[in-house]
Amino acid sequence: MAGRDLRALFSSNDRGMSTAEAFTNREAQWELTAAALAEHLVRVAAPGFDVEDLEAPRDNVLVFHGIGGIGKTTLSRKLEAALAGAEQRPAQWGEPAWPAGSRLLPVRIDLARSAGGDFEHLVLTLRAALAVVGRPLPAFDLALRRYWEHQHPGEPLEAYLQRGGLAAKFGKTMPQQVQSALADVAQALLLPGTVGSAVGQVTGSLVRALRERRQTVRALASCFRLADLLEAEPDLETLSFYPHLLAWELDRLPADKKVTPVILLDTFEDVGDRTHRDLERLIQRVVWLMPNCFFVITGRARLQWAEPALQGQLDYTGPAAWPGLAVSSRPGGIPHARGILPDAAPVRGRQVLVGDFAPEDCDDYLARRLHADGTPLIPGPVRDVIAARSHGLPLYLDLAVMRFLELRRTGHTPVPADFEHDFGALIARTLADLTPDERHLLRSVALLDAFDTPLATQTAGLTHQAAARRLIERSFVSENVFGLWPYYLHGLIRSTLRTADDHTDDRWTPADWHTAATRAHAALGEQWAAGPDRDRLLLVGCLRQGLALARDFRLDLGWLTDAAWAYVSDSVWESVAPPTPTGPGTPGAAAGPETAASALAELLSTLARRQHEHRSVTADRLTALTASGLLPGDLQEMAVYYLAKAQRDLGRSADSRRGMQYVADAGGRLAPAARRGLAHLARLAGDFPAADAVVPTLGWLGRHHRVDGDIWWPHGDMPRAAAAYKAARTEAEQHGVAGERATSQAQRAFTLAFTDPGRAADEIELARHLVTGLTLRQTGHTIDMAALVLDAGTDRSVLDRARVLREEIRASGVAIATAILELVVCFHQAVLGDDQGITDTIARLRDLTDGGDYAYYTDISAFMADRPIPPSSARWIEDEATIRRRWRHLVTARRTLLRR
């Protein structure tokens, strides 16, 4: 049954409001716990199990780790309740499958500093909990009594248990059992009754009896380490070995008294730090010396016990000692138990990251946390906003609930906008157990989408990587082993660090953020410059992060200019758009571009998005950018050039020609491409001799071979065009330009589809392979049209496929593609001898080309159908009769191939 949420209850006068400490999901963690515990019970019950074997590997611990506020303490409490009795197990948790008759004793110990516990308290808690067996545990009890009287002279054990709350929690029988054990041993040793309370005399006599192997103490003689422990100085170090005696006593309990303690150690991060491990060493010793007990540890970081490097700091280290705690790589999230626990499979991975709530779990939590008459008090729209901003972090949900009550208390009806809010408390919780270097580094990497240890160290301005290596072990840092930079912060932690009001003592000023951003920007540039040549993944990654930093913090472009040119040179067009800037840590936030960096971000974003948008949208954005005057000269030419390309695609040839001429005259990096653009514009107008005359001046940068192919296929000379496209593809391969290679191959497949359908099928397949992973919408359309040409004259749904493709092209706004598609349809109809279809298609072509561009496509359609034409709208390189004959031959050859 859910407990009352007292904080919420005392935050409102609404007597009709009901509150509950809502618990959501965590089924996977329960399944892992139940499966690991079942395995443990089978192992300790096996005939070969020896509780006194101190060399065997240990597999009696399960670790749940996660960021502060993820719900680890709640999980620990729920596990304690579920193990105590089935009636307290959450309804969504399944029935455990451990051996019948198993009796479990859950013992939860909060190690938080605020709980005031220490190692002595931990040991006494374990013993007090075992009072439930109803009998003394003489070996342990005698050692404990000796320690107590030595360390706490004059202080009764009963008084300590009463003051520490252990008597109230576990009853008052433990001191009586300890005293009874002392009296029983005194009687066995035939000591005077008055000596029974003198623990020193009893232990001295017992040690002598054990050494002499007297029959009177044969029950304790089998614990062969007992005498050594009783002779050792009774200090804290010796106390840490006493749990071995407790494990031995548990092992020899009669069947009707058998119990398996499940010890839940919560808030393990408060045990110490990576430098001071004194308390951790004592606790680890307890776990090792009690192999018949099962430990569930919850804390912010995974345990390092399986790392050999800790030898000397802890007693038992390395993967051979703790096989379940060894990890080959840090997990990126919690696996669902059903996915990793097939039938009877052992639980190997004992370090489990506690994941965020799913969106539906967030809503369920908020709906059940506050309610009145069974109706959720927090409205659905408000819950939606809270859940979206929480990134699934339960602490954020809890803080949002308290904000909801605070707003109601002031007489304000909470609305969704009230929860567009960050909580500084998240920062305090996150920074609580970090060293100063780690705190500084955490804020630094909050500037980055992803990072590695060198990038994090440079961004923080540190001279050593130790802090970064420690930081990546924290649970708020996740790992993507396939990422360019493998590490990234929890989304909510990152956004809160960047945007929330920070009242910590070492909070950063805006100047601190700017300095760190400058370091991060420079570090990214160095990584890109030092990386392998033409490493596209590195280029795009550096651009994405570098653009965001330069835009948000108004930094100089620096290396971004050369990176932008490298980006456009490959014609691949992955998205490099940085997210919208927000918060006090991002002074460059604005409605539109205000600096060269924000203008460059908008430019590259527009170029990538044009593959998914209508060309008119692209043209409008580029027009605004070129008019802003924010871009430096060479990048301004880039914007003008791509604006001219968009205008050409939209049929605005005059505007396009002015832009191309401007770029060509400037003589910059895009001058060859602009000359190619002018050649294309001449070809659009049907002036093929003018276009052909430009080809020798273009070279590789002007894509001379592809321009040559574009000139010859309208002449019907498909072999010459295919050869030109092959040369273009080969040249692109030599220069490592993937986009140009795919585009040239698509054009080659298109031309060969007219003349050699058998060969063209392979060329189309190659084109599809080369375009995979690239964002080249028009190239994809060219491949689809090649497939239509391949199937022309058949019953393979050519017209239906053309109809679908026509709509896709219309959405892109590329006029030339629509005209080419109608030409393909006309070829199909000419092969079929569909006169009416040809007439209709030619009519559509006339409508498409009435502005003058591509008007010669109507001539080509008439050539295919062997129809007369008015005076040609084109200046051909060859005589018109030759061109007519070629196009007509393509139709008749296809008919012959299809036996029509």
Short mmCIF file of N, CA, C and O in Angstrom, two decimals, residues 245-318:
data_model
loop_
_atom_site.label_atom_id
_atom_site.label_comp_id
_atom_site.label_asym_id
_atom_site.label_seq_id
_atom_site.Cartn_x
_atom_site.Cartn_y
_atom_site.Cartn_z
N LEU A 245 31.73 -14.68 11.36
CA LEU A 245 31.11 -15.49 12.40
C LEU A 245 29.59 -15.51 12.24
O LEU A 245 28.94 -16.54 12.48
N LEU A 246 29.05 -14.38 11.84
CA LEU A 246 27.60 -14.31 11.62
C LEU A 246 27.20 -15.24 10.48
O LEU A 246 26.18 -15.96 10.57
N ALA A 247 27.97 -15.25 9.40
CA ALA A 247 27.68 -16.14 8.28
C ALA A 247 27.79 -17.60 8.71
O ALA A 247 26.98 -18.45 8.30
N TRP A 248 28.79 -17.90 9.54
CA TRP A 248 28.97 -19.28 10.01
C TRP A 248 27.78 -19.71 10.87
O TRP A 248 27.27 -20.83 10.74
N GLU A 249 27.32 -18.84 11.74
CA GLU A 249 26.16 -19.16 12.57
C GLU A 249 24.91 -19.38 11.72
O GLU A 249 24.12 -20.30 11.99
N LEU A 250 24.72 -18.52 10.72
CA LEU A 250 23.56 -18.70 9.84
C LEU A 250 23.60 -20.04 9.12
O LEU A 250 22.56 -20.69 8.92
N ASP A 251 24.79 -20.45 8.74
CA ASP A 251 24.92 -21.68 7.97
C ASP A 251 24.57 -22.91 8.79
O ASP A 251 24.12 -23.92 8.24
N ARG A 252 24.76 -22.84 10.11
CA ARG A 252 24.53 -24.03 10.95
C ARG A 252 23.19 -23.98 11.69
O ARG A 252 22.94 -24.80 12.58
N LEU A 253 22.33 -23.05 11.33
CA LEU A 253 21.00 -23.01 11.94
C LEU A 253 20.22 -24.26 11.54
O LEU A 253 20.34 -24.76 10.42
N PRO A 254 19.39 -24.78 12.42
CA PRO A 254 18.54 -25.93 12.05
C PRO A 254 17.54 -25.54 10.96
O PRO A 254 17.27 -24.36 10.74
N ALA A 255 17.01 -26.53 10.28
CA ALA A 255 16.16 -26.29 9.12
C ALA A 255 14.97 -25.40 9.44
O ALA A 255 14.58 -24.54 8.64
N ASP A 256 14.38 -25.58 10.63
CA ASP A 256 13.19 -24.77 10.96
C ASP A 256 13.53 -23.33 11.30
O ASP A 256 12.64 -22.49 11.43
N LYS A 257 14.83 -23.04 11.47
CA LYS A 257 15.26 -21.68 11.76
C LYS A 257 15.98 -21.02 10.58
O LYS A 257 16.35 -19.85 10.67
N LYS A 258 16.18 -21.76 9.50
CA LYS A 258 16.95 -21.26 8.37
C LYS A 258 16.35 -19.97 7.82
O LYS A 258 15.14 -19.85 7.62
N VAL A 259 17.22 -19.02 7.53
CA VAL A 259 16.79 -17.75 6.96
C VAL A 259 17.92 -17.22 6.08
O VAL A 259 19.10 -17.44 6.37
N THR A 260 17.54 -16.59 4.98
CA THR A 260 18.52 -15.97 4.08
C THR A 260 18.37 -14.46 4.15
O THR A 260 17.38 -13.90 3.65
N PRO A 261 19.32 -13.77 4.76
CA PRO A 261 19.24 -12.31 4.79
C PRO A 261 19.45 -11.71 3.39
O PRO A 261 20.33 -12.14 2.65
N VAL A 262 18.61 -10.76 3.05
CA VAL A 262 18.80 -9.95 1.84
C VAL A 262 19.06 -8.54 2.33
O VAL A 262 18.17 -7.86 2.84
N ILE A 263 20.30 -8.11 2.20
CA ILE A 263 20.75 -6.85 2.81
C ILE A 263 20.78 -5.78 1.74
O ILE A 263 21.54 -5.88 0.76
N LEU A 264 19.95 -4.76 1.91
CA LEU A 264 19.84 -3.69 0.94
C LEU A 264 20.60 -2.47 1.45
O LEU A 264 20.18 -1.84 2.44
N LEU A 265 21.70 -2.16 0.81
CA LEU A 265 22.54 -1.02 1.21
C LEU A 265 22.24 0.14 0.26
O LEU A 265 22.59 0.10 -0.92
N ASP A 266 21.59 1.16 0.79
CA ASP A 266 21.16 2.29 -0.05
C ASP A 266 22.10 3.48 0.14
O ASP A 266 22.80 3.60 1.15
N THR A 267 22.08 4.38 -0.85
CA THR A 267 22.89 5.62 -0.84
C THR A 267 24.37 5.29 -0.70
O THR A 267 25.09 5.89 0.11
N PHE A 268 24.84 4.34 -1.50
CA PHE A 268 26.22 3.89 -1.37
C PHE A 268 27.22 4.98 -1.74
O PHE A 268 28.39 4.92 -1.34
N GLU A 269 26.76 6.00 -2.47
CA GLU A 269 27.69 7.08 -2.84
C GLU A 269 28.21 7.83 -1.62
O GLU A 269 29.25 8.48 -1.66
N ASP A 270 27.49 7.76 -0.48
CA ASP A 270 27.92 8.45 0.73
C ASP A 270 28.95 7.67 1.54
O ASP A 270 29.40 8.13 2.59
N VAL A 271 29.32 6.49 1.05
CA VAL A 271 30.32 5.68 1.76
C VAL A 271 31.68 6.36 1.73
O VAL A 271 32.48 6.25 2.65
N GLY A 272 31.98 7.07 0.66
CA GLY A 272 33.26 7.76 0.54
C GLY A 272 33.49 8.17 -0.88
O GLY A 272 32.57 8.18 -1.69
N ASP A 273 34.72 8.53 -1.21
CA ASP A 273 35.03 8.90 -2.59
C ASP A 273 36.11 7.97 -3.12
O ASP A 273 36.53 7.02 -2.45
N ARG A 274 36.56 8.26 -4.34
CA ARG A 274 37.51 7.36 -4.99
C ARG A 274 38.91 7.45 -4.39
O ARG A 274 39.79 6.69 -4.76
N THR A 275 39.12 8.40 -3.50
CA THR A 275 40.42 8.53 -2.83
C THR A 275 40.38 7.93 -1.42
O THR A 275 41.29 7.24 -1.01
N HIS A 276 39.30 8.20 -0.70
CA HIS A 276 39.16 7.72 0.67
C HIS A 276 38.16 6.55 0.67
O HIS A 276 36.96 6.75 0.61
N ARG A 277 38.71 5.34 0.78
CA ARG A 277 37.89 4.13 0.66
C ARG A 277 37.86 3.33 1.96
O ARG A 277 37.59 2.12 1.94
N ASP A 278 38.14 3.97 3.08
CA ASP A 278 38.23 3.23 4.34
C ASP A 278 36.92 2.53 4.68
O ASP A 278 36.89 1.34 5.00
N LEU A 279 35.81 3.28 4.63
CA LEU A 279 34.53 2.67 4.96
C LEU A 279 34.11 1.67 3.89
O LEU A 279 33.56 0.60 4.19
N GLU A 280 34.38 1.99 2.63
CA GLU A 280 34.04 1.05 1.56
C GLU A 280 34.78 -0.27 1.75
O GLU A 280 34.23 -1.35 1.50
N ARG A 281 36.05 -0.21 2.19
CA ARG A 281 36.83 -1.42 2.40
C ARG A 281 36.19 -2.29 3.48
O ARG A 281 36.10 -3.52 3.34
N LEU A 282 35.69 -1.68 4.55
CA LEU A 282 35.05 -2.44 5.62
C LEU A 282 33.75 -3.07 5.15
O LEU A 282 33.46 -4.24 5.47
N ILE A 283 32.97 -2.30 4.38
CA ILE A 283 31.69 -2.84 3.89
C ILE A 283 31.93 -3.95 2.88
O ILE A 283 31.23 -4.98 2.89
N GLN A 284 32.91 -3.76 2.00
CA GLN A 284 33.20 -4.82 1.04
C GLN A 284 33.59 -6.11 1.76
O GLN A 284 33.24 -7.22 1.35
N ARG A 285 34.33 -5.96 2.85
CA ARG A 285 34.74 -7.13 3.64
C ARG A 285 33.52 -7.87 4.18
O ARG A 285 33.47 -9.11 4.20
N VAL A 286 32.50 -7.13 4.61
CA VAL A 286 31.26 -7.75 5.09
C VAL A 286 30.62 -8.57 3.97
O VAL A 286 30.20 -9.73 4.18
N VAL A 287 30.54 -8.01 2.78
CA VAL A 287 29.92 -8.71 1.65
C VAL A 287 30.69 -9.99 1.34
O VAL A 287 30.11 -11.05 1.09
N TRP A 288 32.01 -9.89 1.36
CA TRP A 288 32.84 -11.05 1.01
C TRP A 288 32.72 -12.15 2.08
O TRP A 288 32.66 -13.34 1.75
N LEU A 289 32.69 -11.74 3.35
CA LEU A 289 32.70 -12.71 4.44
C LEU A 289 31.33 -13.32 4.72
O LEU A 289 31.22 -14.23 5.55
N MET A 290 30.29 -12.83 4.03
CA MET A 290 28.94 -13.38 4.21
C MET A 290 28.41 -13.90 2.87
O MET A 290 27.43 -13.37 2.33
N PRO A 291 29.03 -14.91 2.30
CA PRO A 291 28.62 -15.37 0.96
C PRO A 291 27.24 -16.00 0.93
O PRO A 291 26.66 -16.16 -0.15
N ASN A 292 26.70 -16.37 2.09
CA ASN A 292 25.35 -16.94 2.13
C ASN A 292 24.27 -15.87 2.27
O ASN A 292 23.08 -16.18 2.34
N CYS A 293 24.67 -14.61 2.32
CA CYS A 293 23.72 -13.49 2.32
C CYS A 293 23.73 -12.83 0.95
O CYS A 293 24.74 -12.85 0.24
N PHE A 294 22.61 -12.23 0.58
CA PHE A 294 22.49 -11.57 -0.72
C PHE A 294 22.42 -10.07 -0.48
O PHE A 294 21.64 -9.60 0.36
N PHE A 295 23.23 -9.31 -1.22
CA PHE A 295 23.32 -7.86 -1.03
C PHE A 295 22.79 -7.14 -2.27
O PHE A 295 23.16 -7.48 -3.41
N VAL A 296 21.93 -6.18 -2.06
CA VAL A 296 21.43 -5.31 -3.13
C VAL A 296 21.89 -3.90 -2.81
O VAL A 296 21.44 -3.29 -1.82
N ILE A 297 22.80 -3.39 -3.61
CA ILE A 297 23.42 -2.08 -3.36
C ILE A 297 22.86 -1.06 -4.34
O ILE A 297 22.82 -1.32 -5.55
N THR A 298 22.42 0.07 -3.84
CA THR A 298 21.93 1.14 -4.70
C THR A 298 22.77 2.40 -4.45
O THR A 298 23.04 2.76 -3.31
N GLY A 299 23.19 3.04 -5.53
CA GLY A 299 24.02 4.24 -5.42
C GLY A 299 24.14 4.93 -6.76
O GLY A 299 23.59 4.47 -7.77
N ARG A 300 24.87 6.01 -6.78
CA ARG A 300 24.97 6.81 -8.00
C ARG A 300 25.96 6.23 -9.01
O ARG A 300 25.86 6.51 -10.20
N ALA A 301 26.93 5.49 -8.55
CA ALA A 301 27.96 4.98 -9.44
C ALA A 301 28.05 3.46 -9.32
O ALA A 301 27.70 2.88 -8.29
N ARG A 302 28.52 2.84 -10.38
CA ARG A 302 28.72 1.40 -10.33
C ARG A 302 29.90 1.09 -9.40
O ARG A 302 30.78 1.93 -9.18
N LEU A 303 29.92 -0.10 -8.87
CA LEU A 303 31.02 -0.51 -8.00
C LEU A 303 32.26 -0.82 -8.84
O LEU A 303 32.16 -1.40 -9.93
N GLN A 304 33.40 -0.48 -8.31
CA GLN A 304 34.67 -0.73 -9.01
C GLN A 304 35.40 -1.96 -8.48
O GLN A 304 36.56 -2.18 -8.80
N TRP A 305 34.73 -2.77 -7.70
CA TRP A 305 35.41 -3.86 -7.02
C TRP A 305 36.06 -4.84 -7.99
O TRP A 305 37.03 -5.51 -7.62
N ALA A 306 35.56 -4.95 -9.20
CA ALA A 306 36.11 -5.91 -10.15
C ALA A 306 37.32 -5.36 -10.92
O ALA A 306 37.84 -6.03 -11.80
N GLU A 307 37.75 -4.16 -10.57
CA GLU A 307 38.88 -3.56 -11.29
C GLU A 307 40.19 -3.88 -10.56
O GLU A 307 40.37 -3.51 -9.40
N PRO A 308 41.11 -4.55 -11.24
CA PRO A 308 42.38 -4.95 -10.59
C PRO A 308 43.18 -3.76 -10.07
O PRO A 308 43.97 -3.92 -9.13
N ALA A 309 43.00 -2.58 -10.65
CA ALA A 309 43.79 -1.42 -10.25
C ALA A 309 43.56 -1.02 -8.80
O ALA A 309 44.35 -0.27 -8.22
N LEU A 310 42.47 -1.50 -8.19
CA LEU A 310 42.16 -1.13 -6.81
C LEU A 310 42.84 -2.04 -5.80
O LEU A 310 42.59 -1.92 -4.60
N GLN A 311 43.64 -2.97 -6.28
CA GLN A 311 44.35 -3.86 -5.36
C GLN A 311 45.19 -3.03 -4.39
O GLN A 311 45.95 -2.16 -4.79
N GLY A 312 45.02 -3.32 -3.10
CA GLY A 312 45.72 -2.56 -2.08
C GLY A 312 44.81 -1.54 -1.41
O GLY A 312 44.99 -1.25 -0.22
N GLN A 313 43.84 -1.01 -2.17
CA GLN A 313 42.87 -0.10 -1.56
C GLN A 313 41.71 -0.88 -0.95
O GLN A 313 41.14 -0.46 0.06
N LEU A 314 41.35 -1.98 -1.59
CA LEU A 314 40.32 -2.87 -1.08
C LEU A 314 40.93 -4.27 -0.94
O LEU A 314 41.93 -4.60 -1.59
N ASP A 315 40.30 -5.11 -0.12
CA ASP A 315 40.87 -6.44 0.13
C ASP A 315 40.68 -7.40 -1.03
O ASP A 315 41.55 -8.24 -1.30
N TYR A 316 39.54 -7.30 -1.70
CA TYR A 316 39.20 -8.29 -2.71
C TYR A 316 38.85 -7.55 -4.00
O TYR A 316 37.84 -6.84 -4.07
N THR A 317 39.69 -7.69 -5.01
CA THR A 317 39.50 -6.93 -6.24
C THR A 317 39.72 -7.81 -7.45
O THR A 317 40.31 -8.89 -7.36
N GLY A 318 39.25 -7.32 -8.59
CA GLY A 318 39.50 -8.00 -9.85
C GLY A 318 38.31 -8.81 -10.33
O GLY A 318 37.43 -9.20 -9.55
#
